[in-house]
PDB file of N, CA and C in Angstrom:
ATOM      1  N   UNK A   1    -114.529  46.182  -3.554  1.00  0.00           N
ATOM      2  CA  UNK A   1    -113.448  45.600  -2.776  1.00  0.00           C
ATOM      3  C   UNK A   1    -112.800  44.491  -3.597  1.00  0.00           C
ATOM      4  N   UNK A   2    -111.588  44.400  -3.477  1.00  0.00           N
ATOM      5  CA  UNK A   2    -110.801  43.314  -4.383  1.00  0.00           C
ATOM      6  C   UNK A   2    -110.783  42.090  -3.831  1.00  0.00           C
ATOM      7  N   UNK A   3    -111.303  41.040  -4.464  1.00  0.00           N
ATOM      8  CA  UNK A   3    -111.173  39.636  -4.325  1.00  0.00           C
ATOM      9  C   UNK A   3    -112.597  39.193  -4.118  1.00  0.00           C
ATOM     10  N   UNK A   4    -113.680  40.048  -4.394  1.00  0.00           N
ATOM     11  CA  UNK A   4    -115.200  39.933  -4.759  1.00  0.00           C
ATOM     12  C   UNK A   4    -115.773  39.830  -5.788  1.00  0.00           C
ATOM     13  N   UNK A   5    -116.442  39.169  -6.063  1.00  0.00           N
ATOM     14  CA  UNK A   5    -117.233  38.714  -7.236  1.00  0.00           C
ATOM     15  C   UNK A   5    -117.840  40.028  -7.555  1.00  0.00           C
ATOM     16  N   UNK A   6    -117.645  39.788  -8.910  1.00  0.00           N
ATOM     17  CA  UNK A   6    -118.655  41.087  -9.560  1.00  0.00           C
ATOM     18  C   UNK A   6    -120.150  40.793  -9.393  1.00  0.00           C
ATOM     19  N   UNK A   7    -120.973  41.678  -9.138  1.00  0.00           N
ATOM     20  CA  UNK A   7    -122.892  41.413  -9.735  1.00  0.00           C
ATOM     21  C   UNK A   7    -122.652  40.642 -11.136  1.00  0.00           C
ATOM     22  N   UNK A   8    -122.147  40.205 -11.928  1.00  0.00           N
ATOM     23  CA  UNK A   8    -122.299  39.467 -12.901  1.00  0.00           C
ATOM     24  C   UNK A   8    -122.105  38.198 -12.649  1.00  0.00           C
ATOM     25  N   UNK A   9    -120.908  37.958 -12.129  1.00  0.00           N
ATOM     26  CA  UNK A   9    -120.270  36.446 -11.467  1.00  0.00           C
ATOM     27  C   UNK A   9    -121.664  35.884 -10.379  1.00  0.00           C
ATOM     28  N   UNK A  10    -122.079  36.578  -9.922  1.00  0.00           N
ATOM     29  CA  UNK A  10    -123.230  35.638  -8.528  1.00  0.00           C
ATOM     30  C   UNK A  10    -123.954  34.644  -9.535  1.00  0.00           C
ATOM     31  N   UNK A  11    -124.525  34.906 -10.600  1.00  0.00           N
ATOM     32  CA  UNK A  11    -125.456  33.626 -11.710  1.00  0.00           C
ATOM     33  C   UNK A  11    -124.022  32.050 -11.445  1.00  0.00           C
ATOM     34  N   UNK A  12    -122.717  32.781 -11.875  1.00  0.00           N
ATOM     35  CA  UNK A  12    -122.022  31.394 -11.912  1.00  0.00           C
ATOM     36  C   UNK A  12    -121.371  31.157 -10.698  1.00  0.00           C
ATOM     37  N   UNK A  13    -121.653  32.160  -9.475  1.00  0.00           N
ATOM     38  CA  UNK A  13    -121.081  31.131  -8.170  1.00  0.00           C
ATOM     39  C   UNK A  13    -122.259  30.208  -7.933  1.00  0.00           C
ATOM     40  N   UNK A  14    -123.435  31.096  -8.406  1.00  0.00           N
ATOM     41  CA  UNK A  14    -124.736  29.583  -7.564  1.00  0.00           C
ATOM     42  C   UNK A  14    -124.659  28.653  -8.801  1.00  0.00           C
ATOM     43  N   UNK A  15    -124.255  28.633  -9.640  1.00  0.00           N
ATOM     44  CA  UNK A  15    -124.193  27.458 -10.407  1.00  0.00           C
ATOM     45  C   UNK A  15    -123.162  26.650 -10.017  1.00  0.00           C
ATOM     46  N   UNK A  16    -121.932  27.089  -9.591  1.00  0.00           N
ATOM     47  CA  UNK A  16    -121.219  25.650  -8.931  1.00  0.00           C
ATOM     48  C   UNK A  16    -121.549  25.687  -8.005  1.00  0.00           C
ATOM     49  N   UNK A  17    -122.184  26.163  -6.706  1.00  0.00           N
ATOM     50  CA  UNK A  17    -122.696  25.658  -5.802  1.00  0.00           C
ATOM     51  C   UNK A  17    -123.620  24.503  -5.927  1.00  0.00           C
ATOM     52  N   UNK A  18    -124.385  24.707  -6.591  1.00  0.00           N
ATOM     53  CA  UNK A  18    -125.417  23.567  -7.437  1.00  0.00           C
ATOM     54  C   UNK A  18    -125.340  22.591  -8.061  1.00  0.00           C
ATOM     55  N   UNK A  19    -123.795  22.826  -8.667  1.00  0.00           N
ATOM     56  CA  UNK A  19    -123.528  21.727  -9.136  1.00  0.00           C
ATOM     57  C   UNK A  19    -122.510  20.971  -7.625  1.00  0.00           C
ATOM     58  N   UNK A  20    -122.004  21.514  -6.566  1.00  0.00           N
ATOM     59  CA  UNK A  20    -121.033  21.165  -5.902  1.00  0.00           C
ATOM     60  C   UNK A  20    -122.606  20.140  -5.015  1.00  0.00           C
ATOM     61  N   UNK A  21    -123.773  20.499  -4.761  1.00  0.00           N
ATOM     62  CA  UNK A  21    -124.817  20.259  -3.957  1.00  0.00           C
ATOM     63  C   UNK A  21    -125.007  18.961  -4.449  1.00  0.00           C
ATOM     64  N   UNK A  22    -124.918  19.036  -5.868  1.00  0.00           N
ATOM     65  CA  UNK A  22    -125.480  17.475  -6.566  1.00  0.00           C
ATOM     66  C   UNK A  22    -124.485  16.218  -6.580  1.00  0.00           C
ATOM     67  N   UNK A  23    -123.273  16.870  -6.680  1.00  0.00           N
ATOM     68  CA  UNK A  23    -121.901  15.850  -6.444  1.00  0.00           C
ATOM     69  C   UNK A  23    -122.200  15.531  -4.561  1.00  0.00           C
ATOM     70  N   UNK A  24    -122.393  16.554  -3.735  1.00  0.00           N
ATOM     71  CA  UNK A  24    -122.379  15.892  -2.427  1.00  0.00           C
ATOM     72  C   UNK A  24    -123.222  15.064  -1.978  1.00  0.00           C
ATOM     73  N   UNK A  25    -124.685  15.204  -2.828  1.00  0.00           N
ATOM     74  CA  UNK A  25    -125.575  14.320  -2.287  1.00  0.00           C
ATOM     75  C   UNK A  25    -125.222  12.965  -3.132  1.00  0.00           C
ATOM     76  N   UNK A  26    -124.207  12.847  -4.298  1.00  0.00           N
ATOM     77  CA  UNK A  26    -124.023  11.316  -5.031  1.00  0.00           C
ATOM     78  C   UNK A  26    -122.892  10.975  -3.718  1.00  0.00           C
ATOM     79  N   UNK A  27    -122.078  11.609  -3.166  1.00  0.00           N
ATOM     80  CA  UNK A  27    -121.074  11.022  -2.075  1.00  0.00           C
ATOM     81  C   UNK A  27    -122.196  10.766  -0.729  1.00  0.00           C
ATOM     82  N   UNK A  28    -123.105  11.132  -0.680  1.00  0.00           N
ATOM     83  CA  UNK A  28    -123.984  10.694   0.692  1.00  0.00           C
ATOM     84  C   UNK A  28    -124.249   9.665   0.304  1.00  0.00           C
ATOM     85  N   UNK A  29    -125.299   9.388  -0.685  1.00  0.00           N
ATOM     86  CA  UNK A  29    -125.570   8.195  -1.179  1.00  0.00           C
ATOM     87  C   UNK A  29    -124.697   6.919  -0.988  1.00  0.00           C
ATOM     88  N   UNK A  30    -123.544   7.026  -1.290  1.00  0.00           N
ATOM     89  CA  UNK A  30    -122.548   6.376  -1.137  1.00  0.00           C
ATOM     90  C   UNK A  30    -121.639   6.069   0.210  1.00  0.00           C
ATOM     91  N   UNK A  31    -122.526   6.533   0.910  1.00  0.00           N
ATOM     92  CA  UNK A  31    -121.804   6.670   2.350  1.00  0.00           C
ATOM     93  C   UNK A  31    -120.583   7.065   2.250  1.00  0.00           C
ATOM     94  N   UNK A  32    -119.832   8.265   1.548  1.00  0.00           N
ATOM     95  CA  UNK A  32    -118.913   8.966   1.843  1.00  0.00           C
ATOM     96  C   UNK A  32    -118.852  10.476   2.576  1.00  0.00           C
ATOM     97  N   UNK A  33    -119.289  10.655   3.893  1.00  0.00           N
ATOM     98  CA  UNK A  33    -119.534  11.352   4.109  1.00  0.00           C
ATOM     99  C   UNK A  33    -118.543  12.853   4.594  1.00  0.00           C
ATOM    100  N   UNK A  34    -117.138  11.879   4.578  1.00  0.00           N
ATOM    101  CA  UNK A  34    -116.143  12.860   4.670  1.00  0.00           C
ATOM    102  C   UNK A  34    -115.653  13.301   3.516  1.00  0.00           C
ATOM    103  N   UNK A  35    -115.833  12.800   1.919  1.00  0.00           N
ATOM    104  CA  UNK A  35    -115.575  13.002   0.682  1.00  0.00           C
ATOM    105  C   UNK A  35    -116.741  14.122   0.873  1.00  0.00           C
ATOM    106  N   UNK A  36    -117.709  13.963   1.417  1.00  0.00           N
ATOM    107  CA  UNK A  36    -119.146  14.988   0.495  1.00  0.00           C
ATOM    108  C   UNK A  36    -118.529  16.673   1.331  1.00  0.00           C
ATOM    109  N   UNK A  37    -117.872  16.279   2.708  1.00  0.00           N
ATOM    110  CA  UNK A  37    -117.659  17.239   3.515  1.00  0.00           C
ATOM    111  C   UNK A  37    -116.894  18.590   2.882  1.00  0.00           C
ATOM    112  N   UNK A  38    -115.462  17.511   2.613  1.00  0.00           N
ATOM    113  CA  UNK A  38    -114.004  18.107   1.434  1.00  0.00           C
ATOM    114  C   UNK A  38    -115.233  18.539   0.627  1.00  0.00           C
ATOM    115  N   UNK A  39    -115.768  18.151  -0.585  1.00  0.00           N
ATOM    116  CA  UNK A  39    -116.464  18.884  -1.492  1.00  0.00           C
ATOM    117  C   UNK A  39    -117.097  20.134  -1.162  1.00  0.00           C
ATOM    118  N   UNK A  40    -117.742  20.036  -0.398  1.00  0.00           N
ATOM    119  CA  UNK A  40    -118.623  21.087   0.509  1.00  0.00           C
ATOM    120  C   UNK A  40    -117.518  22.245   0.660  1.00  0.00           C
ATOM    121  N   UNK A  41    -116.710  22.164   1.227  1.00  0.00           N
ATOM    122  CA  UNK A  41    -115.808  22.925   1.443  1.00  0.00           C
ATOM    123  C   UNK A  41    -114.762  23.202   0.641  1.00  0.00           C
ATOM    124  N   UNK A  42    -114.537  22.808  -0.360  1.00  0.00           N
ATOM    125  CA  UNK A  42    -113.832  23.573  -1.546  1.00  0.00           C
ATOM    126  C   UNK A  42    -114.486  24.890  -2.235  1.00  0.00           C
ATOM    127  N   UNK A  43    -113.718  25.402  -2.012  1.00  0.00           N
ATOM    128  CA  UNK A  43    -114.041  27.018  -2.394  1.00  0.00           C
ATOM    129  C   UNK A  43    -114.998  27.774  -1.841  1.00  0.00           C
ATOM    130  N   UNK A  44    -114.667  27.253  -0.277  1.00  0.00           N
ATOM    131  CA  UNK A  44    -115.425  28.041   0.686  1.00  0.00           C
ATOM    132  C   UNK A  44    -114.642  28.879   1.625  1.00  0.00           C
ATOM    133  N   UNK A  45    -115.590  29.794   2.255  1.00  0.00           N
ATOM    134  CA  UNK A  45    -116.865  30.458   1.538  1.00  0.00           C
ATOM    135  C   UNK A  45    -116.704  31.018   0.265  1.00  0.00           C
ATOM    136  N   UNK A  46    -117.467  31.413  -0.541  1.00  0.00           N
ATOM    137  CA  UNK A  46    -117.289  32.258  -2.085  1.00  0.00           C
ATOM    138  C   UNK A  46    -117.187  33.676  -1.807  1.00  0.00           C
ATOM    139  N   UNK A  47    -115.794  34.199  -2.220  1.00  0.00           N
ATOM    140  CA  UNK A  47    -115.905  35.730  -2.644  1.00  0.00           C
ATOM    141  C   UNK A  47    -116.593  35.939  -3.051  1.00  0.00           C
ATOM    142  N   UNK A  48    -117.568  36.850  -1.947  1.00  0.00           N
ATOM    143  CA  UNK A  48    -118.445  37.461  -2.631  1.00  0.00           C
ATOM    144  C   UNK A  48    -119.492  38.501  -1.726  1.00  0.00           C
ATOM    145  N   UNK A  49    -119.814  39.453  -1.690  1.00  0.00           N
ATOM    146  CA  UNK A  49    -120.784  39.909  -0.930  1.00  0.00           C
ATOM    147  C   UNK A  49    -122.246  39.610  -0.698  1.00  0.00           C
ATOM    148  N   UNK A  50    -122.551  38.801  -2.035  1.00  0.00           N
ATOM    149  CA  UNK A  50    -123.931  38.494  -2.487  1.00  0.00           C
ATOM    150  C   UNK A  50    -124.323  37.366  -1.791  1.00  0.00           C
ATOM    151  N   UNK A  51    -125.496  37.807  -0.601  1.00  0.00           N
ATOM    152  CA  UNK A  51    -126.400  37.001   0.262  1.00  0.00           C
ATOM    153  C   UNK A  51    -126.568  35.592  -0.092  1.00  0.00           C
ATOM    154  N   UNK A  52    -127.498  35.424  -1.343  1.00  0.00           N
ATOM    155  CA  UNK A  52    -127.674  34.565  -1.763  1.00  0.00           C
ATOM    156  C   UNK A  52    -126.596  33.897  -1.821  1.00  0.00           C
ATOM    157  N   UNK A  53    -125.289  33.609  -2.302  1.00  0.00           N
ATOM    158  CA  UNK A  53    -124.562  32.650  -2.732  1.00  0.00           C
ATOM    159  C   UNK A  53    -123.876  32.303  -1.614  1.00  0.00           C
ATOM    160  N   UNK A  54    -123.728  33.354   0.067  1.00  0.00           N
ATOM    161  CA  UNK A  54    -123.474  32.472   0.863  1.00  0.00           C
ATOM    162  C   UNK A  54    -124.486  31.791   1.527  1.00  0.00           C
ATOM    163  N   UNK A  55    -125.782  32.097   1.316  1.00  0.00           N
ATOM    164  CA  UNK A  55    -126.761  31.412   1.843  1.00  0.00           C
ATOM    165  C   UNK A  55    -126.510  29.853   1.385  1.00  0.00           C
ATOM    166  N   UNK A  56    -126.607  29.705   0.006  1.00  0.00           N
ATOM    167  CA  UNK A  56    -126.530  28.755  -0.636  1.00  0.00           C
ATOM    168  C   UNK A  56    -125.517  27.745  -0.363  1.00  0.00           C
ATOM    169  N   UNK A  57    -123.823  28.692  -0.288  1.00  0.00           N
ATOM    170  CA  UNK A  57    -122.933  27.693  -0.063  1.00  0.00           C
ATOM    171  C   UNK A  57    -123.352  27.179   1.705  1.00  0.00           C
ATOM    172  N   UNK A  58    -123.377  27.874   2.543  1.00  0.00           N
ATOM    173  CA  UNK A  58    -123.643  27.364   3.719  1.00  0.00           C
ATOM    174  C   UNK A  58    -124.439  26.260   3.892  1.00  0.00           C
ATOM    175  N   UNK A  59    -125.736  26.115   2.788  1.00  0.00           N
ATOM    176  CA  UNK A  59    -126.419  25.005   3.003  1.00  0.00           C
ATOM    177  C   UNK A  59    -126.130  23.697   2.361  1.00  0.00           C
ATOM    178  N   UNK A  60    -125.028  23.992   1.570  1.00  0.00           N
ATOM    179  CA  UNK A  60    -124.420  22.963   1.082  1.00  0.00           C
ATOM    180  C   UNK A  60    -123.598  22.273   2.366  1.00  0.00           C
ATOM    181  N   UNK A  61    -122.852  23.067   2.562  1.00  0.00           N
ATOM    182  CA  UNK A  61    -121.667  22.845   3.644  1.00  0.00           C
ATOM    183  C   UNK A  61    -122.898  22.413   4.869  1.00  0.00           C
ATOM    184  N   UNK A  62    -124.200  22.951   5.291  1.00  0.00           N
ATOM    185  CA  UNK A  62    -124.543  22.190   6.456  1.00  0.00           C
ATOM    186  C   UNK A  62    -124.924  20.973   6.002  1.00  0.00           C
ATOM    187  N   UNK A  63    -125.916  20.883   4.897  1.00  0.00           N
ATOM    188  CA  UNK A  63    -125.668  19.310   4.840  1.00  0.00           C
ATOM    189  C   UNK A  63    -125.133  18.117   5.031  1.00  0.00           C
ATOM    190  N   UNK A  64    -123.656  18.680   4.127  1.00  0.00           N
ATOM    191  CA  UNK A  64    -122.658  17.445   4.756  1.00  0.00           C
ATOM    192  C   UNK A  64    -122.294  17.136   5.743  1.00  0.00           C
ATOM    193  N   UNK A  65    -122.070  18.374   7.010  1.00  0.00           N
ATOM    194  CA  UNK A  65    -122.210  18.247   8.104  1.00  0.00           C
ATOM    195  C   UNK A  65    -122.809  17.813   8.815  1.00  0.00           C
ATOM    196  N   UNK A  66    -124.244  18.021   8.681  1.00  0.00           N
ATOM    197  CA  UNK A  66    -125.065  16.915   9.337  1.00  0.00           C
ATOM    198  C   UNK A  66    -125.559  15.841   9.282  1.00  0.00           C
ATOM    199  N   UNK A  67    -124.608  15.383   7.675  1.00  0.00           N
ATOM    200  CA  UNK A  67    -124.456  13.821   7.608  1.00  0.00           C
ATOM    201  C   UNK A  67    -123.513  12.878   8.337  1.00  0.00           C
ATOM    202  N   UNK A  68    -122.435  13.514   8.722  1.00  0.00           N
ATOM    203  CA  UNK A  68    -120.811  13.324   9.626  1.00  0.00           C
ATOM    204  C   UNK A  68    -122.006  13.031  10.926  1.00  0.00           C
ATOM    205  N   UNK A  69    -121.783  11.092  10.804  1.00  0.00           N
ATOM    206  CA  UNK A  69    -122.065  10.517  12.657  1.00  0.00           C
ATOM    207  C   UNK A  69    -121.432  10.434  13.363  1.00  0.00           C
ATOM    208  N   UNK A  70    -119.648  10.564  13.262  1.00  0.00           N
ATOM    209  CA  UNK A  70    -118.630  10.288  14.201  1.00  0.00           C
ATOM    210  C   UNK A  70    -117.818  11.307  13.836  1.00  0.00           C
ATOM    211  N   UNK A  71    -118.166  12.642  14.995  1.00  0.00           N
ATOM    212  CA  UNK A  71    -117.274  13.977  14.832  1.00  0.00           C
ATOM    213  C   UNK A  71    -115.398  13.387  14.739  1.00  0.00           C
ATOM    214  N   UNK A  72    -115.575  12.607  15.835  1.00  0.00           N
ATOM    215  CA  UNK A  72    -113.826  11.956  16.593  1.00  0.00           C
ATOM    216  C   UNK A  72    -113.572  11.499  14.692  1.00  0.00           C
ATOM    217  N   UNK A  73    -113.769  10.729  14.248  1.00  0.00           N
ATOM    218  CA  UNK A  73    -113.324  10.110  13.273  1.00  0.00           C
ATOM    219  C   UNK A  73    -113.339  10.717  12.016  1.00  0.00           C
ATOM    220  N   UNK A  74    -114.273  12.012  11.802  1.00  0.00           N
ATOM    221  CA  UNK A  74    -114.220  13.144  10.917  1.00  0.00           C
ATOM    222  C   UNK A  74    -112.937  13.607  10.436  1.00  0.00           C
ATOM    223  N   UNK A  75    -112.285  14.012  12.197  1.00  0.00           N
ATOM    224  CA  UNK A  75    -111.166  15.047  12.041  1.00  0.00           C
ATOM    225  C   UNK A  75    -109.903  14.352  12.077  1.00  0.00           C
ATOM    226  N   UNK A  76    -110.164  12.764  12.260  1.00  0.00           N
ATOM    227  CA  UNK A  76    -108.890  12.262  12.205  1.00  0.00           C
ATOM    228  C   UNK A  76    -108.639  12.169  10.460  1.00  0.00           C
ATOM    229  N   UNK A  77    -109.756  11.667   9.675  1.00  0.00           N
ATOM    230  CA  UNK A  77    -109.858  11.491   8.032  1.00  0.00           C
ATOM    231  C   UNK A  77    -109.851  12.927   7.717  1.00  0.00           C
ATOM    232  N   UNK A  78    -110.233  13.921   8.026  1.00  0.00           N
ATOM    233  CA  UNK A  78    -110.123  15.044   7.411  1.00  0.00           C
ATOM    234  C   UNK A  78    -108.550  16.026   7.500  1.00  0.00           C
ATOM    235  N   UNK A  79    -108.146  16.455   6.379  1.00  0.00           N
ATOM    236  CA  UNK A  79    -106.928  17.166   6.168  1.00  0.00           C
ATOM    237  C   UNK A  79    -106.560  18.739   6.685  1.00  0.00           C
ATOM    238  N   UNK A  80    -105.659  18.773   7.797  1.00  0.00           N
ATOM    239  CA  UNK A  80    -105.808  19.965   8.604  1.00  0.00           C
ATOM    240  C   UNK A  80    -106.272  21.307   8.130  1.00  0.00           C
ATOM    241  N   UNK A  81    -105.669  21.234   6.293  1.00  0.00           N
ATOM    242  CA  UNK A  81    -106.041  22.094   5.950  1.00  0.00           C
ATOM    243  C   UNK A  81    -107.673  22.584   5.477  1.00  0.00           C
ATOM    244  N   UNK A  82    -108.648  21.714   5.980  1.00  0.00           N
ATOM    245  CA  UNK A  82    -109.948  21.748   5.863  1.00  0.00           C
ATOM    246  C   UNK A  82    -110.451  22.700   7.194  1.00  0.00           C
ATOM    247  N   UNK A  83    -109.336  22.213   8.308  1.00  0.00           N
ATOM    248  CA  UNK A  83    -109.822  22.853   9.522  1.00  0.00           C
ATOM    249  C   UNK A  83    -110.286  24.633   9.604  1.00  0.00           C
ATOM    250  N   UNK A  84    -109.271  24.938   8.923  1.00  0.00           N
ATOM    251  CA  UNK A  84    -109.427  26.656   9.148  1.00  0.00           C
ATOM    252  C   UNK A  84    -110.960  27.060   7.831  1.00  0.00           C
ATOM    253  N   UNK A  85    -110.967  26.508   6.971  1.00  0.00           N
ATOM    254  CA  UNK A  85    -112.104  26.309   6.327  1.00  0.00           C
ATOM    255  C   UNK A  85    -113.814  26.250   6.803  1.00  0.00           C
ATOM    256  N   UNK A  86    -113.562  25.043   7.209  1.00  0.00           N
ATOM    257  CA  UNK A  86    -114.466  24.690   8.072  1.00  0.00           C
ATOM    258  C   UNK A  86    -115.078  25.870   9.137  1.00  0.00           C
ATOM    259  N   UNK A  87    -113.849  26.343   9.893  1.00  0.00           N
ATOM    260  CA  UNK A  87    -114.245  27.109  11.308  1.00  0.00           C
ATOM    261  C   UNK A  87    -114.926  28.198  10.544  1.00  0.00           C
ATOM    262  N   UNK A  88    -114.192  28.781   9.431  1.00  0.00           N
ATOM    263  CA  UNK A  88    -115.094  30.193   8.897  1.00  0.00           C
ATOM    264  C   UNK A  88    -115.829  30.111   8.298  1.00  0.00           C
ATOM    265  N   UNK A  89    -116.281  28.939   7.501  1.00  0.00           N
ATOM    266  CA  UNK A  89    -117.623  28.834   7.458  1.00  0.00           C
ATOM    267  C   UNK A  89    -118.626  28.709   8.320  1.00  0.00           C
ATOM    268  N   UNK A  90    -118.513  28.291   9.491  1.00  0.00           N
ATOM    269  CA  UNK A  90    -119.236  27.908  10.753  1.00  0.00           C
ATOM    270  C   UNK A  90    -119.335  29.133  11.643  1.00  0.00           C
ATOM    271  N   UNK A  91    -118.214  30.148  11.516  1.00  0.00           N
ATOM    272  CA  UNK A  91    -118.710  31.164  12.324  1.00  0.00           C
ATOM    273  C   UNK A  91    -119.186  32.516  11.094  1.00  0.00           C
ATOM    274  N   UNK A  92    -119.095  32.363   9.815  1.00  0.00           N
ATOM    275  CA  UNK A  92    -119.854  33.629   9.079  1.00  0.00           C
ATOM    276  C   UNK A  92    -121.506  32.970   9.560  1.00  0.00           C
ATOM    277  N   UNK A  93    -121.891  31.881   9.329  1.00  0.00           N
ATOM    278  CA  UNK A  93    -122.953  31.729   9.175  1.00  0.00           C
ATOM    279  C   UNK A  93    -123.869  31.276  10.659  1.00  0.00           C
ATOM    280  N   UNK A  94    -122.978  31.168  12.244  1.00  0.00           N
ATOM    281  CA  UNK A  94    -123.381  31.249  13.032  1.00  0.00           C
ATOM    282  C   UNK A  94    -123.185  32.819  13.613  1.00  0.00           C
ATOM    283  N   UNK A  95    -122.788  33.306  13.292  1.00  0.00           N
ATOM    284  CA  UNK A  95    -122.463  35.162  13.796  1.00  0.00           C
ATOM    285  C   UNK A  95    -123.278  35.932  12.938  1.00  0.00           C
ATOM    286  N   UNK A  96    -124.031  35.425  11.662  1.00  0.00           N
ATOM    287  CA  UNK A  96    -124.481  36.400  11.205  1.00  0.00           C
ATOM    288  C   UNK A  96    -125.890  37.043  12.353  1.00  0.00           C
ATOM    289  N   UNK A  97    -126.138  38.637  12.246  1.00  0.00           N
ATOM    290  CA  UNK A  97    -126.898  38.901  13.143  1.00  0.00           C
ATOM    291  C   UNK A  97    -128.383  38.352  12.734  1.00  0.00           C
ATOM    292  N   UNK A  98    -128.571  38.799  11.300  1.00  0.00           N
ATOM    293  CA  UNK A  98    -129.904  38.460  11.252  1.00  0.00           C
ATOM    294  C   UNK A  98    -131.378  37.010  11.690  1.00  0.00           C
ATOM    295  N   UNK A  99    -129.698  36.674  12.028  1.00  0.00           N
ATOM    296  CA  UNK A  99    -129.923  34.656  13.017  1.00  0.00           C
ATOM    297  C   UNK A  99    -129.411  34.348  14.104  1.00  0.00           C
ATOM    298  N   UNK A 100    -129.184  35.990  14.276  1.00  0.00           N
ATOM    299  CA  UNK A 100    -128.684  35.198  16.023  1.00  0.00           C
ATOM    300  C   UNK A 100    -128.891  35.660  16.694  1.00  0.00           C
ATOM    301  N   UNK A 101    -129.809  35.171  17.969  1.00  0.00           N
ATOM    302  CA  UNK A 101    -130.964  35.025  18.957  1.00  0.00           C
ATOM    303  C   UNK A 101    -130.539  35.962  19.924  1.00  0.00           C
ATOM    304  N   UNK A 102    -128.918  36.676  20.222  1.00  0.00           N
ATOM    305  CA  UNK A 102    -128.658  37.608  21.023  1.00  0.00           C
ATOM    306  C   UNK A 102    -129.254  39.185  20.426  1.00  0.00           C
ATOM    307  N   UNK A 103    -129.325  38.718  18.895  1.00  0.00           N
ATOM    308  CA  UNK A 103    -129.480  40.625  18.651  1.00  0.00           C
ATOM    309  C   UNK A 103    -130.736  40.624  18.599  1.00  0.00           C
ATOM    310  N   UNK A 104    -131.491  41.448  19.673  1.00  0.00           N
ATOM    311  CA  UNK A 104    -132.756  42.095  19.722  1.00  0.00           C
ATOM    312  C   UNK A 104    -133.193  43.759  18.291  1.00  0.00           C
ATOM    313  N   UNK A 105    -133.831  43.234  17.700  1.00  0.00           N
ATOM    314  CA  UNK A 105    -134.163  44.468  17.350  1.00  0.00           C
ATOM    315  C   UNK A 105    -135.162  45.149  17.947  1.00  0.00           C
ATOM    316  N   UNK A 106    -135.043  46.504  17.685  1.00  0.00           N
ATOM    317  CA  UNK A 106    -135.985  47.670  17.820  1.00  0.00           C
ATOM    318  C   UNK A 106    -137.375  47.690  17.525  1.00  0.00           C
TER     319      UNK A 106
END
């Protein structure tokens, strides 16, 4: 499918994920927690089909999220265009089935 990472590219999406993980935790540190957020969410989610690298970006992106103490004051500092970002990251990785408590398997 076009606009997917090849099986070769997954080694260098989890490498900027990794490197995007280590820049967000120097903005926590720093109590920037809406800077670590934007980071988190640049170049999200990753084209790509490969499990792993949205596993990975998602846990980047929850992190910062669950560093954000004042949702109200998040979205006033945060740039609309983060919004549609944000939401699809939040629903690939709350809809996926293999984690969500409605799908019974067999």
């Amino acid at each position: 499918m076009a606009g997917f990472a090849e099986a070769d590219n997954t080694e260098a999406i989890i490498t900027r994920i990794e490197h995007k993980s280590r820049k967000i935790e120097s903005l926590l540190k720093q109590y920037k927690p809406v800077e670590a957020l934007k980071t988190a969410l640049e170049g999200s989610p990753p084209l790509t089909k490969d499990e792993r690298c949205k596993s990975a970006n998602w846990i980047v992106v929850h992190r910062a999220i669950m560093a954000i103490k004042d949702v109200d004051s998040l979205f006033s500092a945060l740039d609309p265009e983060y919004y549609d970002v944000l939401m699809k990251c939040t629903y690939i990785e709350v809809y996926r089935p293999e984690i969500d408590p409605l799908v019974i398997s067999a």
